[in-house]
Structures are given as C-alpha cells and as structure tokens.
PDB file of C-alpha atoms in Angstrom:
ATOM      1  CA  MET A 246      32.895  11.171 -33.289  1.00  0.00           C
ATOM      2  CA  LYS A 247      32.831  13.680 -36.136  1.00  0.00           C
ATOM      3  CA  PRO A 248      35.406  13.459 -38.936  1.00  0.00           C
ATOM      4  CA  PHE A 249      38.227  15.954 -38.620  1.00  0.00           C
ATOM      5  CA  TYR A 250      37.862  17.536 -42.030  1.00  0.00           C
ATOM      6  CA  ILE A 251      35.182  20.136 -41.053  1.00  0.00           C
ATOM      7  CA  ALA A 252      37.805  22.868 -40.312  1.00  0.00           C
ATOM      8  CA  ALA A 253      40.852  21.398 -42.010  1.00  0.00           C
ATOM      9  CA  PHE A 254      41.151  23.411 -45.145  1.00  0.00           C
ATOM     10  CA  ILE A 255      42.448  26.729 -46.473  1.00  0.00           C
ATOM     11  CA  CYS A 256      42.532  25.743 -50.115  1.00  0.00           C
ATOM     12  CA  ALA A 257      42.097  29.162 -51.660  1.00  0.00           C
ATOM     13  CA  VAL A 258      45.357  30.546 -50.321  1.00  0.00           C
ATOM     14  CA  LEU A 259      48.451  29.697 -52.383  1.00  0.00           C
ATOM     15  CA  LEU A 260      51.558  29.857 -50.345  1.00  0.00           C
ATOM     16  CA  ASN A 261      55.274  30.392 -50.929  1.00  0.00           C
ATOM     17  CA  LEU A 262      56.905  30.083 -47.497  1.00  0.00           C
ATOM     18  CA  ASN A 263      59.605  32.663 -48.220  1.00  0.00           C
ATOM     19  CA  GLY A 264      56.919  35.132 -49.201  1.00  0.00           C
ATOM     20  CA  ILE A 265      54.688  34.812 -46.170  1.00  0.00           C
ATOM     21  CA  SER A 266      54.477  37.926 -44.061  1.00  0.00           C
ATOM     22  CA  ALA A 267      55.038  37.651 -40.337  1.00  0.00           C
ATOM     23  CA  GLN A 268      51.347  38.427 -39.736  1.00  0.00           C
ATOM     24  CA  ASN A 269      50.208  35.742 -42.168  1.00  0.00           C
ATOM     25  CA  LYS A 270      52.664  33.218 -40.748  1.00  0.00           C
ATOM     26  CA  ASP A 271      51.329  33.799 -37.272  1.00  0.00           C
ATOM     27  CA  ARG A 272      47.743  33.434 -38.543  1.00  0.00           C
ATOM     28  CA  ILE A 273      48.485  30.151 -40.326  1.00  0.00           C
ATOM     29  CA  ILE A 274      50.336  28.719 -37.293  1.00  0.00           C
ATOM     30  CA  GLN A 275      47.342  29.656 -35.121  1.00  0.00           C
ATOM     31  CA  GLU A 276      44.937  28.000 -37.555  1.00  0.00           C
ATOM     32  CA  ILE A 277      46.981  24.822 -37.433  1.00  0.00           C
ATOM     33  CA  GLN A 278      47.191  24.981 -33.642  1.00  0.00           C
ATOM     34  CA  ASP A 279      43.401  25.466 -33.448  1.00  0.00           C
ATOM     35  CA  TYR A 280      42.854  22.436 -35.645  1.00  0.00           C
ATOM     36  CA  GLN A 281      45.104  20.286 -33.515  1.00  0.00           C
ATOM     37  CA  ASN A 282      43.492  21.639 -30.288  1.00  0.00           C
ATOM     38  CA  ASP A 283      40.013  20.822 -31.636  1.00  0.00           C
ATOM     39  CA  MET A 284      41.149  17.258 -32.364  1.00  0.00           C
ATOM     40  CA  ASP A 285      42.515  16.947 -28.851  1.00  0.00           C
ATOM     41  CA  LEU A 286      39.227  18.172 -27.432  1.00  0.00           C
ATOM     42  CA  GLU A 287      37.224  15.586 -29.478  1.00  0.00           C
ATOM     43  CA  PHE A 288      39.457  12.759 -28.408  1.00  0.00           C
ATOM     44  CA  GLY A 289      39.112  13.805 -24.784  1.00  0.00           C
ATOM     45  CA  ASP A 290      35.314  14.138 -24.858  1.00  0.00           C
ATOM     46  CA  PRO A 291      33.711  10.981 -23.527  1.00  0.00           C
ATOM     47  CA  GLU A 292      30.583  11.696 -25.593  1.00  0.00           C
ATOM     48  CA  GLN A 293      32.418  11.372 -28.953  1.00  0.00           C
ATOM     49  CA  SER A 294      35.863   9.959 -28.275  1.00  0.00           C
ATOM     50  CA  ILE A 295      36.965   6.841 -30.222  1.00  0.00           C
ATOM     51  CA  LEU A 296      39.462   5.992 -27.516  1.00  0.00           C
ATOM     52  CA  LYS A 297      39.042   2.853 -25.366  1.00  0.00           C
ATOM     53  CA  PRO A 298      37.843   3.662 -21.806  1.00  0.00           C
ATOM     54  CA  GLU A 299      41.153   2.785 -20.299  1.00  0.00           C
ATOM     55  CA  ASP A 300      42.973   5.167 -22.621  1.00  0.00           C
ATOM     56  CA  LEU A 301      40.411   7.970 -22.180  1.00  0.00           C
ATOM     57  CA  THR A 302      40.964   7.900 -18.390  1.00  0.00           C
ATOM     58  CA  ASP A 303      44.503   9.255 -18.602  1.00  0.00           C
ATOM     59  CA  PHE A 304      44.185  11.107 -21.903  1.00  0.00           C
ATOM     60  CA  LYS A 305      45.830  14.561 -21.887  1.00  0.00           C
ATOM     61  CA  GLY A 306      46.095  15.150 -25.613  1.00  0.00           C
ATOM     62  CA  LEU A 307      47.603  13.606 -28.701  1.00  0.00           C
ATOM     63  CA  ASN A 308      51.298  13.682 -29.480  1.00  0.00           C
ATOM     64  CA  TRP A 309      52.031  16.114 -32.277  1.00  0.00           C
ATOM     65  CA  TYR A 310      55.198  16.952 -34.138  1.00  0.00           C
ATOM     66  CA  PRO A 311      56.119  20.630 -33.767  1.00  0.00           C
ATOM     67  CA  ILE A 312      54.284  22.807 -36.256  1.00  0.00           C
ATOM     68  CA  ASP A 313      56.611  23.349 -39.250  1.00  0.00           C
ATOM     69  CA  LEU A 314      55.406  25.448 -42.226  1.00  0.00           C
ATOM     70  CA  ASN A 315      58.001  23.757 -44.398  1.00  0.00           C
ATOM     71  CA  TYR A 316      55.553  20.864 -44.466  1.00  0.00           C
ATOM     72  CA  ARG A 317      52.802  23.111 -45.839  1.00  0.00           C
ATOM     73  CA  VAL A 318      53.134  23.310 -49.570  1.00  0.00           C
ATOM     74  CA  THR A 319      51.210  24.346 -52.645  1.00  0.00           C
ATOM     75  CA  ALA A 320      50.446  21.293 -54.809  1.00  0.00           C
ATOM     76  CA  ARG A 321      49.388  21.138 -58.431  1.00  0.00           C
ATOM     77  CA  LEU A 322      46.411  18.871 -58.957  1.00  0.00           C
ATOM     78  CA  GLU A 323      46.483  16.748 -62.105  1.00  0.00           C
ATOM     79  CA  ARG A 324      42.996  15.385 -62.531  1.00  0.00           C
ATOM     80  CA  THR A 325      42.558  11.786 -63.751  1.00  0.00           C
ATOM     81  CA  PRO A 326      38.982  11.678 -65.058  1.00  0.00           C
ATOM     82  CA  ASP A 327      39.422   8.251 -66.793  1.00  0.00           C
ATOM     83  CA  ALA A 328      40.469   6.460 -63.601  1.00  0.00           C
ATOM     84  CA  GLN A 329      38.501   3.307 -62.824  1.00  0.00           C
ATOM     85  CA  PRO A 330      36.953   2.577 -59.420  1.00  0.00           C
ATOM     86  CA  PHE A 331      38.727  -0.026 -57.282  1.00  0.00           C
ATOM     87  CA  LEU A 332      38.334  -1.734 -53.920  1.00  0.00           C
ATOM     88  CA  MET A 333      40.634  -0.285 -51.354  1.00  0.00           C
ATOM     89  CA  PRO A 334      41.887  -2.766 -48.726  1.00  0.00           C
ATOM     90  CA  THR A 335      41.303  -1.952 -45.094  1.00  0.00           C
ATOM     91  CA  THR A 336      42.428  -3.244 -41.723  1.00  0.00           C
ATOM     92  CA  THR A 337      39.428  -5.630 -41.776  1.00  0.00           C
ATOM     93  CA  ASP A 338      37.624  -7.598 -44.574  1.00  0.00           C
ATOM     94  CA  ARG A 339      35.745  -4.418 -45.579  1.00  0.00           C
ATOM     95  CA  THR A 340      36.691  -3.139 -49.069  1.00  0.00           C
ATOM     96  CA  PRO A 341      35.138   0.271 -49.833  1.00  0.00           C
ATOM     97  CA  GLU A 342      35.066   1.438 -53.418  1.00  0.00           C
ATOM     98  CA  TYR A 343      37.155   4.448 -54.277  1.00  0.00           C
ATOM     99  CA  VAL A 344      38.237   6.150 -57.511  1.00  0.00           C
ATOM    100  CA  GLN A 345      41.395   8.166 -58.028  1.00  0.00           C
ATOM    101  CA  TYR A 346      40.401  11.798 -58.581  1.00  0.00           C
ATOM    102  CA  GLY A 347      43.816  13.105 -59.346  1.00  0.00           C
ATOM    103  CA  ILE A 348      47.521  13.266 -58.535  1.00  0.00           C
ATOM    104  CA  LEU A 349      49.125  15.979 -56.434  1.00  0.00           C
ATOM    105  CA  HIS A 350      52.507  17.255 -57.645  1.00  0.00           C
ATOM    106  CA  PHE A 351      54.621  19.164 -55.129  1.00  0.00           C
ATOM    107  CA  THR A 352      58.146  19.709 -53.862  1.00  0.00           C
ATOM    108  CA  LEU A 353      59.073  19.047 -50.246  1.00  0.00           C
ATOM    109  CA  ASN A 354      62.614  19.376 -48.850  1.00  0.00           C
ATOM    110  CA  ASN A 355      63.891  19.759 -52.391  1.00  0.00           C
ATOM    111  CA  VAL A 356      62.321  16.452 -53.421  1.00  0.00           C
ATOM    112  CA  GLU A 357      59.735  16.352 -56.211  1.00  0.00           C
ATOM    113  CA  LEU A 358      56.845  14.147 -55.118  1.00  0.00           C
ATOM    114  CA  GLN A 359      53.566  12.825 -56.330  1.00  0.00           C
ATOM    115  CA  LEU A 360      50.603  11.815 -54.173  1.00  0.00           C
ATOM    116  CA  PRO A 361      47.296  10.355 -55.528  1.00  0.00           C
ATOM    117  CA  VAL A 362      44.043  11.551 -54.003  1.00  0.00           C
ATOM    118  CA  TYR A 363      40.750   9.688 -54.026  1.00  0.00           C
ATOM    119  CA  ARG A 364      36.962  10.095 -53.791  1.00  0.00           C
ATOM    120  CA  SER A 365      34.382   7.560 -52.679  1.00  0.00           C
ATOM    121  CA  ALA A 366      32.950   5.824 -55.789  1.00  0.00           C
ATOM    122  CA  GLN A 367      29.489   5.918 -54.067  1.00  0.00           C
ATOM    123  CA  GLY A 368      29.706   9.614 -53.232  1.00  0.00           C
ATOM    124  CA  TYR A 369      28.916  11.105 -49.812  1.00  0.00           C
ATOM    125  CA  GLU A 370      25.451  11.198 -48.259  1.00  0.00           C
ATOM    126  CA  ASP A 371      26.110  14.562 -46.594  1.00  0.00           C
ATOM    127  CA  PRO A 372      26.191  17.308 -49.298  1.00  0.00           C
ATOM    128  CA  GLN A 373      28.732  19.339 -47.336  1.00  0.00           C
ATOM    129  CA  TYR A 374      31.276  16.671 -48.149  1.00  0.00           C
ATOM    130  CA  ALA A 375      30.475  16.489 -51.889  1.00  0.00           C
ATOM    131  CA  ASP A 376      33.869  17.980 -52.738  1.00  0.00           C
ATOM    132  CA  TYR A 377      35.803  15.970 -50.217  1.00  0.00           C
ATOM    133  CA  LEU A 378      39.106  14.292 -51.273  1.00  0.00           C
ATOM    134  CA  PHE A 379      40.726  11.471 -49.314  1.00  0.00           C
ATOM    135  CA  CYS A 380      44.506  11.641 -49.173  1.00  0.00           C
ATOM    136  CA  PRO A 381      46.117   8.669 -47.386  1.00  0.00           C
ATOM    137  CA  PHE A 382      49.888   8.324 -47.260  1.00  0.00           C
ATOM    138  CA  THR A 383      52.837   6.525 -45.668  1.00  0.00           C
ATOM    139  CA  ASP A 384      56.358   7.861 -45.416  1.00  0.00           C
ATOM    140  CA  TRP A 385      59.717   7.110 -43.827  1.00  0.00           C
ATOM    141  CA  ALA A 386      58.424   8.137 -40.409  1.00  0.00           C
ATOM    142  CA  SER A 387      55.650   5.498 -40.553  1.00  0.00           C
ATOM    143  CA  GLY A 388      56.517   2.995 -37.812  1.00  0.00           C
ATOM    144  CA  ASP A 389      59.334   5.281 -36.596  1.00  0.00           C
ATOM    145  CA  GLY A 390      57.665   8.105 -34.773  1.00  0.00           C
ATOM    146  CA  ALA A 391      54.402   8.133 -36.741  1.00  0.00           C
ATOM    147  CA  TYR A 392      51.771   5.440 -36.912  1.00  0.00           C
ATOM    148  CA  GLY A 393      53.028   2.500 -38.983  1.00  0.00           C
ATOM    149  CA  GLY A 394      49.786   2.086 -40.921  1.00  0.00           C
ATOM    150  CA  GLY A 395      50.015   5.590 -42.423  1.00  0.00           C
ATOM    151  CA  ARG A 396      48.123   8.803 -41.970  1.00  0.00           C
ATOM    152  CA  TYR A 397      45.381  10.800 -43.688  1.00  0.00           C
ATOM    153  CA  ILE A 398      44.900  14.350 -44.867  1.00  0.00           C
ATOM    154  CA  ASP A 399      41.463  15.756 -45.770  1.00  0.00           C
ATOM    155  CA  LEU A 400      41.235  18.039 -48.746  1.00  0.00           C
ATOM    156  CA  ARG A 401      38.552  19.836 -50.782  1.00  0.00           C
ATOM    157  CA  ILE A 402      38.402  19.921 -54.575  1.00  0.00           C
ATOM    158  CA  PRO A 403      39.753  23.311 -55.668  1.00  0.00           C
ATOM    159  CA  GLU A 404      38.201  25.489 -58.388  1.00  0.00           C
ATOM    160  CA  GLY A 405      41.499  25.618 -60.204  1.00  0.00           C
ATOM    161  CA  ASP A 406      44.435  23.194 -60.301  1.00  0.00           C
ATOM    162  CA  GLU A 407      46.250  24.179 -57.107  1.00  0.00           C
ATOM    163  CA  LEU A 408      45.611  23.520 -53.480  1.00  0.00           C
ATOM    164  CA  VAL A 409      47.413  23.734 -50.126  1.00  0.00           C
ATOM    165  CA  LEU A 410      48.668  20.424 -48.788  1.00  0.00           C
ATOM    166  CA  ASP A 411      49.405  20.811 -45.106  1.00  0.00           C
ATOM    167  CA  PHE A 412      51.023  17.765 -43.404  1.00  0.00           C
ATOM    168  CA  ASN A 413      50.689  19.565 -40.070  1.00  0.00           C
ATOM    169  CA  GLN A 414      47.045  18.599 -40.317  1.00  0.00           C
ATOM    170  CA  SER A 415      47.664  14.926 -41.028  1.00  0.00           C
ATOM    171  CA  TYR A 416      46.034  12.585 -38.623  1.00  0.00           C
ATOM    172  CA  ASN A 417      45.986   8.846 -37.780  1.00  0.00           C
ATOM    173  CA  PRO A 418      43.163   6.493 -38.853  1.00  0.00           C
ATOM    174  CA  TYR A 419      40.818   5.479 -36.096  1.00  0.00           C
ATOM    175  CA  CYS A 420      42.294   1.962 -35.968  1.00  0.00           C
ATOM    176  CA  ALA A 421      45.491   3.501 -34.653  1.00  0.00           C
ATOM    177  CA  TYR A 422      43.578   4.045 -31.381  1.00  0.00           C
ATOM    178  CA  ASN A 423      41.009   1.303 -31.359  1.00  0.00           C
ATOM    179  CA  GLU A 424      41.068  -1.970 -33.392  1.00  0.00           C
ATOM    180  CA  ARG A 425      37.276  -2.127 -33.642  1.00  0.00           C
ATOM    181  CA  TYR A 426      37.440   0.423 -36.471  1.00  0.00           C
ATOM    182  CA  SER A 427      37.920  -0.530 -40.065  1.00  0.00           C
ATOM    183  CA  CYS A 428      40.405   1.879 -41.810  1.00  0.00           C
ATOM    184  CA  PRO A 429      41.579   2.159 -45.391  1.00  0.00           C
ATOM    185  CA  ILE A 430      45.198   1.155 -45.972  1.00  0.00           C
ATOM    186  CA  PRO A 431      47.190   3.626 -48.099  1.00  0.00           C
ATOM    187  CA  PRO A 432      47.890   2.242 -51.556  1.00  0.00           C
ATOM    188  CA  LYS A 433      51.528   1.551 -52.352  1.00  0.00           C
ATOM    189  CA  GLU A 434      51.605   4.485 -54.767  1.00  0.00           C
ATOM    190  CA  ASN A 435      50.826   6.709 -51.779  1.00  0.00           C
ATOM    191  CA  ASP A 436      54.137   5.803 -50.095  1.00  0.00           C
ATOM    192  CA  LEU A 437      56.326   8.987 -49.985  1.00  0.00           C
ATOM    193  CA  PRO A 438      60.073   8.472 -50.232  1.00  0.00           C
ATOM    194  CA  ILE A 439      60.718  11.148 -47.605  1.00  0.00           C
ATOM    195  CA  ARG A 440      60.354  11.488 -43.864  1.00  0.00           C
ATOM    196  CA  ILE A 441      57.292  13.587 -42.815  1.00  0.00           C
ATOM    197  CA  GLU A 442      57.819  14.865 -39.291  1.00  0.00           C
ATOM    198  CA  ALA A 443      54.600  16.860 -39.127  1.00  0.00           C
ATOM    199  CA  GLY A 444      51.073  16.251 -37.926  1.00  0.00           C
ATOM    200  CA  VAL A 445      50.124  13.633 -35.329  1.00  0.00           C
ATOM    201  CA  MET A 446      52.556  11.069 -34.067  1.00  0.00           C
ATOM    202  CA  ALA A 447      51.964   7.434 -33.087  1.00  0.00           C
ATOM    203  CA  PHE A 448      49.655   6.873 -30.161  1.00  0.00           C
ATOM    204  CA  LYS A 449      50.650   3.544 -28.635  1.00  0.00           C
ATOM    205  CA  GLU A 450      50.358  -0.134 -29.226  1.00  0.00           C
ATOM    206  CA  HIS A 451      46.933  -1.632 -28.534  1.00  0.00           C
TER     207      HIS A 451
END
C-alpha cells in the first residue's frame, strides 16, 4: 500500500481562516475530501489494503471527523540544524533513526502550541520524498475518539519558514489496523495539550 503523503500537501498557500473567500474555502474543503476519499479507496482495494481479510470484507470506509477548517493552520517552522539523531521507539523492537528537523509554532483554538517534526536520519531512497517531514502527535482525543497510539501528518519542507498544518489530513499508523506493522510511537514532546477532533478516527480494537 502506498504512503498517503503523495497528495497531502498544499504548503505554498498561507491561510488566515477569516480571510478565505467562499470560493477558496470550497476548493480547500474539496481537496481535503478528495484526500480522505483516496485513502478510503486504498484501504478498500484488496490489491493494496493493509486491512486484515476479515476487516476488508465489510469495509465501507474509514471513520472521519467532520472537515473543520479551524484545524487547518499556518505554522511557523523553527529549524533545529544542530539536533542529534536518535532512535525512535516503535510498536515492536524496531528502532528507526530519526533527527528533529524543526519545531512548528502555531495557534489552535486560542492555544499557542509547539510540535516537533522529524526526518529519517538515513534519508529516503525515493527522491520524490527527499523533502518529506514526519509529524507524529498525540492529543486529548487519543484513546477517546481517536486512535490511542497517536496519529501522523505528512509535510514537505517549505522554501521559507511557514507551512500549512492541516489536521483534517491526519491519519492513523498502520498498526492501528493490523498489528503485524511496526509503527513509530510519537515522542512525549509531540503530545498536544488540546483535543484535535479532525482527521481520521479510531478504527477498532484488534
């Protein structure tokens, strides 16, 4: 199954929700809906689905929170070039090496927040993912509507110091659906002290 970050980004557009025209708002909502529909199609495709056969049989789509543009914010990227690589724990004994690329600073629901973002310390074999940033997080919805192990957002390194952080495009790690996958566990500094009711919800216990 392909990673979901192929069509997940609109990092060149800086948004202020109150200043979005009705036309642009409709376009953004449609892009988010297309992203979610594509993910549903991939999960339902027997040729690439990560679901267990018994879950795939009755699969009719993932559970999504309603699209809410309040959870789509412009974040300031503070780069951390001197960060040292570290081994990130996973749901198995595997410990991939990551390095913190920077810290995202943003305001959500009138709360000022920080969220570290990471890159693979080994880089990526496929050049189209050379500017890929990994953004795992947990929040107050984790285990209470959302998957308890946290969620991920895929980002691209911007040319400047701002990017769009859209929690409507947050998704569960593969191990939320199938325990045979080994998935990074969000570091404790990626725990947001706020409830994020956007993106994909919990699937089910397995």
